[in-house]
Coordinates of C-alpha atoms in Angstrom, one line a residue:
M451 CA -102.6 14.7 -98.8
Q452 CA -101.7 17.3 -102.3
S453 CA -97.6 17.8 -102.5
D454 CA -96.0 19.8 -101.8
G455 CA -93.4 19.6 -104.6
S456 CA -90.7 17.9 -103.4
D457 CA -91.8 14.8 -104.8
T458 CA -90.6 15.7 -108.2
K459 CA -88.1 17.3 -107.2
N460 CA -86.6 14.2 -105.9
G461 CA -88.0 12.0 -109.5
F462 CA -91.0 11.6 -108.7
A463 CA -94.1 11.8 -109.8
A464 CA -96.9 13.6 -108.1
T465 CA -100.8 13.3 -107.8
S466 CA -103.7 14.3 -106.8
D467 CA -105.3 12.3 -104.1
S468 CA -108.6 12.4 -106.3
E469 CA -107.4 10.0 -108.4
P470 CA -103.4 9.6 -109.3
G471 CA -103.2 10.0 -112.8
Q472 CA -106.4 10.4 -113.3
V473 CA -105.9 13.7 -116.2
G474 CA -102.8 13.9 -118.6
L475 CA -103.1 13.7 -122.0
V476 CA -105.9 13.5 -123.5
R477 CA -106.4 12.4 -126.6
R478 CA -109.9 10.9 -126.9
R479 CA -111.7 13.1 -125.2
F480 CA -115.7 12.1 -123.5
G481 CA -118.6 13.9 -121.7
F482 CA -117.3 14.2 -117.3
N483 CA -114.1 15.3 -118.5
F484 CA -113.2 11.9 -119.2
S485 CA -110.1 11.0 -120.5
L486 CA -109.5 7.2 -122.2
E487 CA -105.5 7.8 -122.1
V488 CA -104.0 8.3 -118.1
Q489 CA -101.5 9.8 -117.1
Q490 CA -97.6 9.5 -117.2
E491 CA -95.6 12.6 -115.0
E492 CA -93.0 13.2 -116.7
S493 CA -90.9 12.7 -113.8
S494 CA -91.6 8.8 -114.1
F495 CA -88.9 6.3 -114.5
A496 CA -90.1 5.1 -118.2
T497 CA -88.2 5.8 -120.9
T498 CA -90.8 4.9 -123.2
K499 CA -94.1 6.9 -123.5
N500 CA -97.2 5.6 -121.9
T501 CA -95.3 2.3 -120.8
S502 CA -96.0 3.5 -117.4
N503 CA -98.4 5.9 -115.1
A504 CA -98.6 7.3 -111.8
D505 CA -100.5 4.6 -109.8
F506 CA -96.9 2.0 -111.5
D507 CA -94.0 4.0 -110.9
P508 CA -92.7 4.3 -107.3
I509 CA -94.3 5.7 -104.4
P510 CA -93.3 9.5 -104.1
P511 CA -92.2 10.3 -100.4
S512 CA -95.9 11.8 -99.5
K513 CA -98.0 9.0 -100.3
R514 CA -96.0 6.9 -98.1
T515 CA -98.8 7.0 -95.6
W516 CA -98.9 3.6 -94.0
N517 CA -97.0 3.0 -90.7
W518 CA -97.6 -0.3 -88.5
G519 CA -100.5 0.4 -87.2
A520 CA -101.5 0.2 -91.0
Y521 CA -100.8 -2.6 -91.4
V522 CA -101.7 -4.5 -88.1
A523 CA -105.4 -2.9 -89.5
Y524 CA -104.4 -4.6 -92.7
W525 CA -104.3 -7.8 -91.8
M526 CA -107.4 -7.6 -89.2
A527 CA -109.3 -7.0 -92.4
D528 CA -108.1 -10.1 -94.3
A529 CA -108.3 -12.7 -91.4
W530 CA -111.5 -12.0 -90.1
A531 CA -113.1 -13.6 -93.0
V532 CA -115.3 -16.8 -93.7
S533 CA -113.0 -18.8 -95.0
N534 CA -110.3 -18.3 -92.5
W535 CA -113.3 -18.9 -89.9
E536 CA -114.0 -22.4 -91.4
V537 CA -110.1 -23.1 -92.4
A538 CA -110.2 -26.5 -89.5
S539 CA -113.2 -27.6 -90.7
S540 CA -111.5 -29.6 -93.6
M541 CA -108.9 -30.8 -90.9
I542 CA -110.7 -32.0 -88.9
A543 CA -113.2 -33.8 -91.8
V544 CA -109.8 -36.4 -93.0
G545 CA -109.0 -37.3 -89.5
L546 CA -107.1 -34.6 -86.9
S547 CA -108.5 -33.6 -84.4
W548 CA -109.1 -30.0 -83.2
R549 CA -105.9 -29.7 -81.6
M550 CA -104.0 -30.8 -84.2
A551 CA -105.8 -28.5 -86.6
I552 CA -104.9 -25.8 -85.1
G553 CA -100.9 -26.9 -85.0
A554 CA -101.3 -26.8 -88.5
C555 CA -103.2 -23.4 -88.8
V556 CA -100.2 -21.8 -86.5
L557 CA -97.3 -23.7 -88.2
G558 CA -98.5 -22.5 -92.0
N559 CA -99.3 -18.9 -90.3
F560 CA -96.0 -18.2 -88.8
L561 CA -94.4 -19.6 -92.2
M562 CA -96.3 -17.6 -94.0
G563 CA -96.3 -14.6 -92.4
L564 CA -91.8 -14.8 -92.1
V565 CA -92.3 -15.3 -95.9
I566 CA -94.7 -12.1 -96.8
T567 CA -92.4 -10.0 -94.3
T568 CA -89.3 -10.7 -96.2
N569 CA -90.6 -10.5 -99.4
G570 CA -92.8 -7.4 -98.3
R571 CA -89.4 -5.6 -97.7
I572 CA -88.7 -5.6 -101.4
G573 CA -91.9 -3.4 -101.9
A574 CA -91.1 -1.2 -98.9
I575 CA -87.5 0.3 -99.7
L576 CA -88.3 0.4 -103.7
H577 CA -91.7 1.5 -103.4
T578 CA -92.2 -0.1 -107.2
P579 CA -95.8 -2.7 -107.5
F580 CA -94.9 -6.3 -107.7
P581 CA -95.9 -6.2 -111.3
V582 CA -92.6 -4.6 -111.9
L583 CA -90.3 -6.2 -109.8
A584 CA -91.1 -9.5 -111.2
R585 CA -88.7 -7.8 -114.0
M586 CA -86.2 -7.9 -111.9
P587 CA -85.6 -11.6 -111.5
F588 CA -87.3 -13.1 -114.7
G589 CA -86.4 -10.7 -117.3
Y590 CA -89.2 -8.0 -119.1
Y591 CA -91.2 -11.0 -121.3
F592 CA -91.7 -13.8 -118.8
S593 CA -92.5 -11.3 -115.8
Y594 CA -96.1 -10.9 -118.1
F595 CA -96.6 -14.5 -118.0
V596 CA -95.6 -14.6 -113.8
V597 CA -98.3 -11.4 -113.4
L598 CA -100.8 -13.2 -115.3
S599 CA -101.2 -15.8 -113.6
R600 CA -101.0 -13.7 -110.6
C601 CA -103.7 -11.1 -112.3
V602 CA -106.4 -14.3 -112.8
L603 CA -106.2 -16.1 -109.5
A604 CA -106.8 -12.7 -107.7
I605 CA -109.8 -11.7 -110.3
V606 CA -111.4 -15.4 -109.8
W607 CA -111.5 -14.4 -106.3
L608 CA -112.4 -11.1 -106.1
G609 CA -115.9 -12.9 -107.8
V610 CA -115.9 -15.8 -105.7
Q611 CA -115.9 -12.9 -102.7
T612 CA -118.3 -10.7 -104.0
T613 CA -120.3 -14.2 -104.5
T614 CA -120.1 -15.0 -100.3
G615 CA -121.5 -10.8 -99.9
G616 CA -124.4 -11.0 -102.2
Q617 CA -125.1 -14.4 -100.0
C618 CA -125.2 -12.0 -97.3
M619 CA -127.0 -9.3 -98.9
T620 CA -129.4 -12.3 -99.4
V621 CA -129.7 -12.8 -95.2
L622 CA -130.0 -8.9 -94.9
L623 CA -132.6 -8.3 -97.3
T624 CA -135.0 -11.2 -96.0
A625 CA -134.0 -9.9 -92.4
I626 CA -135.6 -6.8 -93.6
W627 CA -138.3 -7.5 -95.8
P628 CA -138.9 -11.9 -95.0
S629 CA -141.6 -11.9 -98.2
F630 CA -137.9 -11.6 -99.8
A631 CA -137.1 -15.3 -99.2
N632 CA -140.5 -16.1 -101.4
I633 CA -139.8 -13.8 -104.5
P634 CA -139.9 -16.6 -107.5
N635 CA -136.8 -18.7 -109.0
H636 CA -137.2 -18.6 -112.6
I637 CA -133.4 -19.5 -112.7
P638 CA -132.3 -22.9 -113.4
E639 CA -131.2 -24.8 -110.9
S640 CA -127.8 -26.1 -112.4
E641 CA -126.4 -22.2 -112.1
G642 CA -126.5 -22.9 -108.6
I643 CA -128.3 -19.3 -107.8
T644 CA -132.2 -18.2 -107.2
T645 CA -133.2 -15.2 -108.5
A646 CA -133.3 -14.0 -104.9
G647 CA -129.9 -14.9 -104.7
M648 CA -128.8 -13.0 -108.0
C649 CA -131.1 -9.9 -106.7
G650 CA -129.1 -10.1 -103.6
F651 CA -125.1 -10.7 -105.6
V652 CA -125.7 -7.3 -108.2
L653 CA -127.2 -5.6 -105.1
Y654 CA -123.7 -6.1 -103.7
F655 CA -122.0 -6.0 -106.6
L656 CA -123.3 -2.4 -107.1
L657 CA -122.3 -2.1 -103.6
Q658 CA -118.9 -2.6 -104.0
L659 CA -118.2 -0.4 -106.8
P660 CA -117.4 3.0 -104.4
F661 CA -115.4 1.1 -101.6
L662 CA -113.2 0.2 -105.0
C663 CA -112.9 4.0 -106.2
I664 CA -110.9 5.1 -102.7
P665 CA -107.2 6.4 -103.2
Y666 CA -104.9 3.8 -101.8
T667 CA -103.7 6.3 -99.0
K668 CA -107.2 6.5 -97.9
I669 CA -107.8 3.3 -97.9
Q670 CA -106.2 2.0 -94.7
Y671 CA -108.4 3.7 -93.0
F672 CA -111.2 1.9 -94.7
F673 CA -109.2 -1.0 -93.0
A674 CA -108.7 0.1 -89.5
F675 CA -113.1 0.4 -89.5
K676 CA -113.1 -3.6 -90.7
S677 CA -111.2 -4.8 -88.4
I678 CA -113.2 -2.9 -85.3
I679 CA -116.4 -4.2 -87.3
A680 CA -115.3 -7.4 -87.8
P681 CA -114.1 -9.0 -84.4
I682 CA -117.8 -7.3 -83.2
I683 CA -119.7 -9.1 -85.7
F684 CA -117.3 -12.8 -84.9
L685 CA -118.0 -12.9 -81.3
A686 CA -120.8 -12.3 -81.6
V687 CA -121.9 -15.1 -83.6
F688 CA -120.1 -17.2 -81.2
G689 CA -121.3 -15.8 -78.5
D690 CA -124.7 -16.6 -79.0
T691 CA -124.5 -19.7 -80.4
L692 CA -122.8 -20.5 -77.0
H693 CA -124.7 -19.3 -75.4
K694 CA -127.6 -21.5 -77.1
A695 CA -125.6 -24.8 -76.3
G696 CA -125.7 -23.9 -72.4
G697 CA -122.7 -22.4 -72.5
T698 CA -120.0 -25.3 -73.0
I699 CA -118.5 -27.0 -75.9
S700 CA -117.2 -30.1 -74.2
H701 CA -120.1 -32.3 -75.7
S702 CA -119.8 -31.8 -79.3
T703 CA -118.2 -34.3 -81.5
V704 CA -116.0 -31.6 -82.9
I705 CA -113.8 -31.4 -79.4
T706 CA -114.4 -34.9 -78.6
K707 CA -113.7 -36.9 -81.3
G708 CA -110.3 -37.2 -81.3
T709 CA -107.2 -38.5 -84.7
T710 CA -108.9 -40.7 -86.1
I711 CA -106.2 -41.4 -88.7
H712 CA -102.7 -42.5 -87.5
G713 CA -98.7 -43.2 -88.1
A714 CA -97.5 -42.4 -92.1
T715 CA -101.5 -41.6 -93.0
L716 CA -102.0 -39.4 -90.3
A717 CA -98.4 -37.0 -91.4
W718 CA -99.3 -37.4 -94.1
A719 CA -102.8 -35.5 -93.5
F720 CA -101.2 -32.9 -91.3
F721 CA -98.7 -32.0 -94.1
N722 CA -101.3 -31.8 -97.2
N723 CA -103.7 -29.4 -94.4
L724 CA -100.3 -27.8 -93.2
N725 CA -99.4 -26.6 -97.6
G726 CA -103.6 -26.0 -97.5
V727 CA -102.5 -23.3 -94.9
L728 CA -100.0 -22.0 -96.7
G729 CA -101.3 -21.8 -99.7
N730 CA -103.7 -20.0 -98.4
Y731 CA -102.2 -16.6 -98.6
S732 CA -99.4 -18.0 -101.3
T733 CA -101.0 -14.9 -103.5
L734 CA -100.3 -12.3 -101.1
G735 CA -96.6 -13.7 -100.7
L736 CA -95.9 -13.1 -104.0
N737 CA -97.2 -9.6 -104.4
I738 CA -97.5 -8.3 -101.3
A739 CA -95.0 -5.2 -103.0
D740 CA -98.5 -3.6 -103.9
F741 CA -99.4 -3.3 -100.0
S742 CA -95.3 -2.7 -98.3
R743 CA -95.1 -0.6 -101.3
Y744 CA -97.0 2.3 -99.0
A745 CA -94.4 1.9 -96.0
N746 CA -93.5 4.9 -94.6
K747 CA -90.5 3.6 -93.7
P748 CA -88.7 0.1 -94.5
S749 CA -89.9 -0.8 -90.7
A750 CA -93.3 -0.6 -90.4
Q751 CA -94.3 -4.0 -92.7
N752 CA -92.2 -5.9 -90.0
V753 CA -94.9 -6.5 -88.0
Q754 CA -96.8 -8.4 -90.3
A755 CA -94.7 -11.6 -88.7
I756 CA -96.0 -11.2 -86.0
V757 CA -99.8 -10.2 -86.9
I758 CA -100.3 -13.0 -89.3
P759 CA -99.8 -16.1 -86.9
F760 CA -101.1 -14.6 -84.2
I761 CA -104.8 -13.4 -86.0
F762 CA -104.8 -15.8 -87.8
T763 CA -105.2 -18.6 -85.7
I764 CA -107.5 -16.6 -82.9
V765 CA -110.3 -16.5 -85.8
G766 CA -109.7 -20.8 -86.3
L767 CA -110.1 -21.1 -83.6
L768 CA -113.5 -19.4 -82.8
G769 CA -114.3 -21.1 -86.1
I770 CA -113.9 -24.6 -84.4
F771 CA -114.9 -23.4 -80.9
T772 CA -118.5 -21.9 -82.9
A773 CA -118.8 -25.3 -85.3
A774 CA -118.8 -27.0 -81.2
A775 CA -121.9 -24.9 -79.9
S776 CA -123.7 -25.0 -82.5
Q777 CA -124.1 -29.0 -82.9
S778 CA -125.1 -28.2 -79.3
A779 CA -127.4 -25.4 -80.3
Y780 CA -128.8 -26.4 -84.0
G781 CA -128.5 -30.1 -84.1
E782 CA -125.4 -29.2 -86.7
V783 CA -121.3 -28.6 -86.4
L784 CA -121.9 -25.0 -88.1
W785 CA -118.9 -24.1 -89.6
N786 CA -120.2 -20.8 -91.9
P787 CA -121.2 -18.2 -89.7
I788 CA -123.9 -16.9 -92.5
D789 CA -125.9 -20.2 -92.0
I790 CA -125.9 -19.2 -88.3
I791 CA -127.0 -15.6 -88.9
S792 CA -129.3 -17.0 -91.4
L793 CA -131.2 -19.1 -88.4
W794 CA -131.4 -15.6 -86.0
M795 CA -134.6 -15.5 -88.0
K796 CA -136.0 -18.7 -87.8
S797 CA -137.8 -17.3 -84.6
G798 CA -140.0 -15.2 -86.5
S799 CA -139.5 -12.5 -83.9
H800 CA -138.4 -9.1 -84.4
G801 CA -135.5 -9.0 -82.0
G802 CA -133.9 -12.0 -84.1
R803 CA -134.4 -10.3 -88.0
A804 CA -133.3 -6.6 -86.3
A805 CA -130.0 -9.6 -85.2
A806 CA -129.7 -11.1 -88.0
A807 CA -129.8 -7.4 -90.1
F808 CA -127.3 -6.2 -88.1
G809 CA -125.3 -9.8 -88.8
A810 CA -125.1 -9.5 -92.6
I811 CA -124.3 -5.5 -92.5
G812 CA -121.5 -6.5 -89.8
L813 CA -120.2 -9.1 -93.1
L814 CA -121.2 -7.1 -96.0
I815 CA -118.6 -4.7 -94.3
V816 CA -116.0 -8.0 -93.8
T817 CA -116.0 -9.1 -97.5
L818 CA -115.9 -5.9 -98.9
G819 CA -112.9 -5.4 -97.0
I820 CA -111.0 -8.8 -97.9
N821 CA -112.1 -8.0 -101.6
I822 CA -110.1 -4.9 -101.3
S823 CA -107.2 -6.2 -99.1
A824 CA -106.4 -9.7 -100.8
N825 CA -108.8 -9.0 -104.6
S826 CA -108.9 -5.6 -105.8
I827 CA -105.9 -3.5 -105.9
S828 CA -104.0 -7.1 -106.2
A829 CA -106.0 -7.2 -109.9
A830 CA -105.5 -4.1 -110.4
N831 CA -102.0 -3.7 -109.8
D832 CA -101.6 -6.8 -112.7
L833 CA -104.0 -5.3 -115.4
M834 CA -102.0 -2.3 -114.9
A835 CA -98.8 -4.1 -116.0
F836 CA -100.5 -5.4 -119.7
A837 CA -101.0 -1.6 -120.3
P838 CA -100.4 1.6 -118.7
R839 CA -101.6 3.5 -120.9
Y840 CA -105.0 3.3 -120.4
I841 CA -106.1 1.6 -117.0
N842 CA -104.7 2.9 -113.0
I843 CA -105.8 1.5 -109.8
R844 CA -109.0 3.1 -110.3
R845 CA -110.1 2.2 -113.4
G846 CA -107.7 -2.1 -112.8
Q847 CA -110.1 -2.7 -109.6
I848 CA -113.4 -1.9 -111.0
L849 CA -112.4 -4.2 -114.7
A850 CA -111.2 -6.6 -112.5
A851 CA -114.6 -6.6 -110.4
I852 CA -116.6 -6.6 -113.8
I853 CA -114.5 -9.4 -115.2
G854 CA -114.2 -11.9 -111.6
S855 CA -118.3 -11.1 -111.0
W856 CA -119.6 -11.7 -114.5
A857 CA -117.4 -13.3 -116.6
F858 CA -115.7 -16.0 -114.6
V859 CA -119.4 -17.1 -113.6
P860 CA -118.1 -17.3 -109.6
W861 CA -121.7 -18.5 -108.2
K862 CA -121.8 -21.4 -110.2
I863 CA -117.9 -21.6 -109.2
L864 CA -119.0 -22.0 -105.4
A865 CA -122.2 -24.4 -106.3
S866 CA -120.9 -27.3 -108.3
A867 CA -117.7 -26.5 -109.6
Q868 CA -115.4 -29.2 -106.9
K869 CA -112.8 -29.3 -109.5
F870 CA -112.0 -26.1 -110.0
I871 CA -111.8 -25.0 -106.2
A872 CA -109.1 -27.8 -106.2
F873 CA -107.3 -26.3 -109.0
L874 CA -107.3 -22.5 -107.4
N875 CA -106.5 -23.8 -103.8
G876 CA -103.6 -26.4 -105.7
Y877 CA -102.3 -23.1 -107.2
T878 CA -99.4 -22.5 -105.0
I879 CA -97.6 -24.7 -107.4
F880 CA -97.0 -22.2 -109.5
L881 CA -96.8 -19.2 -107.0
G882 CA -94.5 -20.9 -104.5
P883 CA -91.7 -21.3 -107.0
M884 CA -92.1 -17.8 -108.1
T885 CA -91.9 -16.1 -104.9
S886 CA -88.9 -18.3 -104.4
I887 CA -87.2 -16.6 -107.3
L888 CA -88.1 -13.2 -106.3
M889 CA -86.8 -13.3 -103.1
T890 CA -83.7 -15.4 -103.9
D891 CA -82.7 -12.7 -106.8
Y892 CA -83.0 -10.3 -104.3
Y893 CA -81.5 -11.2 -101.3
I894 CA -79.2 -13.7 -102.1
L895 CA -77.7 -12.7 -105.8
R896 CA -77.8 -9.1 -105.7
R897 CA -77.7 -8.9 -102.4
G898 CA -80.5 -5.1 -102.3
K899 CA -78.1 -3.8 -105.3
V900 CA -80.6 -3.5 -108.1
S901 CA -81.6 -0.4 -110.6
V902 CA -85.2 0.5 -110.1
P903 CA -85.2 2.4 -113.4
D904 CA -84.1 -0.7 -115.8
M905 CA -87.4 -2.2 -114.7
Y906 CA -88.9 0.4 -116.0
N907 CA -86.4 0.6 -119.6
F908 CA -87.5 -1.5 -121.9
H909 CA -83.5 -1.9 -123.0
G910 CA -82.3 -2.1 -119.5
I911 CA -80.7 -4.4 -117.8
Y912 CA -83.4 -6.8 -116.9
R913 CA -84.2 -7.5 -120.5
Y914 CA -81.4 -10.2 -120.3
S915 CA -81.2 -10.8 -123.6
Q916 CA -82.1 -8.1 -126.8
K917 CA -84.2 -11.0 -128.4
W918 CA -85.8 -12.6 -125.7
G919 CA -86.5 -10.4 -123.2
T920 CA -85.4 -13.3 -120.6
N921 CA -84.1 -14.2 -117.3
W922 CA -83.8 -18.4 -118.6
R923 CA -82.0 -18.9 -115.3
A924 CA -85.1 -18.2 -113.3
V925 CA -87.5 -19.3 -116.0
V926 CA -85.2 -23.0 -115.4
A927 CA -85.6 -22.9 -112.0
F928 CA -89.5 -22.0 -111.8
F929 CA -90.3 -25.0 -114.7
I930 CA -88.6 -26.9 -112.0
G931 CA -90.3 -26.4 -109.7
C932 CA -93.3 -26.6 -110.4
I933 CA -93.4 -29.9 -112.4
P934 CA -92.6 -32.4 -109.7
P935 CA -95.5 -31.9 -108.0
L936 CA -98.0 -31.2 -111.0
P937 CA -98.9 -34.9 -111.3
G938 CA -100.3 -35.1 -107.4
F939 CA -101.8 -31.9 -108.3
I940 CA -103.8 -33.2 -111.1
D941 CA -105.0 -36.3 -109.0
N942 CA -105.9 -34.0 -106.3
I943 CA -108.4 -31.9 -109.2
V944 CA -109.8 -35.8 -109.9
E945 CA -110.1 -37.0 -106.4
A946 CA -112.5 -33.7 -106.0
G947 CA -114.4 -34.1 -108.8
G948 CA -114.8 -38.3 -107.5
S949 CA -112.1 -40.2 -109.5
K950 CA -109.4 -41.7 -109.4
T951 CA -106.4 -41.5 -111.3
S952 CA -102.7 -43.6 -111.6
V953 CA -100.6 -41.4 -109.7
S954 CA -98.6 -42.9 -107.3
A955 CA -98.8 -42.2 -103.9
G956 CA -94.6 -40.9 -104.2
G957 CA -96.3 -38.6 -107.0
Q958 CA -99.1 -37.2 -104.0
H959 CA -96.4 -37.0 -101.0
L960 CA -94.2 -34.8 -103.7
Y961 CA -97.5 -32.5 -104.5
V962 CA -98.0 -32.6 -100.0
L963 CA -94.3 -31.6 -99.9
L964 CA -94.2 -28.7 -102.5
S965 CA -94.7 -25.8 -100.5
I966 CA -91.4 -26.4 -98.1
L967 CA -89.7 -28.7 -99.8
F968 CA -90.0 -26.9 -103.5
F969 CA -90.0 -23.6 -102.1
S970 CA -86.4 -24.1 -100.5
S971 CA -84.8 -26.3 -103.3
I972 CA -85.6 -23.6 -106.2
M973 CA -84.5 -21.4 -103.6
I974 CA -81.2 -23.1 -103.5
L975 CA -81.1 -23.4 -107.3
H976 CA -81.5 -20.3 -108.4
A977 CA -79.2 -19.6 -106.0
D978 CA -76.6 -21.2 -107.4

């Protein structure tokens, strides 16, 4: 879609669909018409040169292409993921029944749907990215800390999902060429990956790069495609496993095993797992404006409040039922669909290999969608905040993919770093207060009356202090929100590594309740 010029008349940057802000002010040029600097339109809201670019500016009317169906497709693309399929596994492992596990999923996803929709409305009205919105409550300087906190998490998860995609690629290559599994391994076992696995990882990484270059005005079509493919693949895994189990799951211990803990232990276990569900998407709860800014009208994104609890609960249920069926079908409880698809090749038949190949292709598409919807675009917006002169969305996505896939060594994280995984899952203690402060500032303190131009003005009203450039009230509220649960957070990380700490039960309980208790308390504190 080409701009008709109306955007420029209304004060918005008019850019092309090929790569918004790709060509502009040129100081250094390399071959193939490449410019090191990205374009800052003359109509930019930024008052200081090179502090914004066409991607970082508010989305002009002609680029607001996401309707309610696009948000349904977005969450369909995000929900059908291996991690959401396995979400109940840890709950059942600690003693909850499958029904209580689903209850935690329903309640957690309902609450997260409300937070995402409420926070998303800010982006749908102002059409600015999350890093710019963060300047409103936190001030210009401290907003960089907030953005960095979100950026690191997005990049790490991008690398972890790339590793999952590499596993799918390995299954695909083995299904096509069975001898691929016999490639001699020359990588030390301590690295957590084999030579064959590294080949799959590299190929998936290269496959992923072109998809990161899809313009944001067109990416919803890929989400729509994935929202069709993903349910087919996961339902096929469930259907085949159920068929091999004789059409019943009633004899599996996943179903027959009831609650094995009681009283206060049960209550705290439930809240701990509820906290895990909330933490799973606390990142998008904070930066959903990176996607809601594309809405063609503010109400278009409201459908998220319904879609999120509905589709995530279905995925969790299918994961439980498939794991139950796998016990009868394969003799063990299998939560990971990649493991089940790998077993389809065991017969050595052409049909089994073909099924595994198609299943692996489907999971490749699933993982691509997850990395774009939950990680790469968010990381790109965050990186733009630090160098808008040189980074736009496309460059930011590619840079984030390189850092996440190689600098963080994600295959080693998945293989052995249980403490690091616990750290990522507990990161909510930092993101929760940030989300609460952002929502409180916009809806309660300012009642929606904000100045978008001042968000781009280094010396505007959101600088707060000429010396510090920070809103000290928001900073104090943030630290009050994240310090009390910090001992429990540390205890959770240490326990994941097999050790113990001297943190009291009260400290552990504060950490368990952080997502609900501290989200609400920080909202009240910052409002006061």
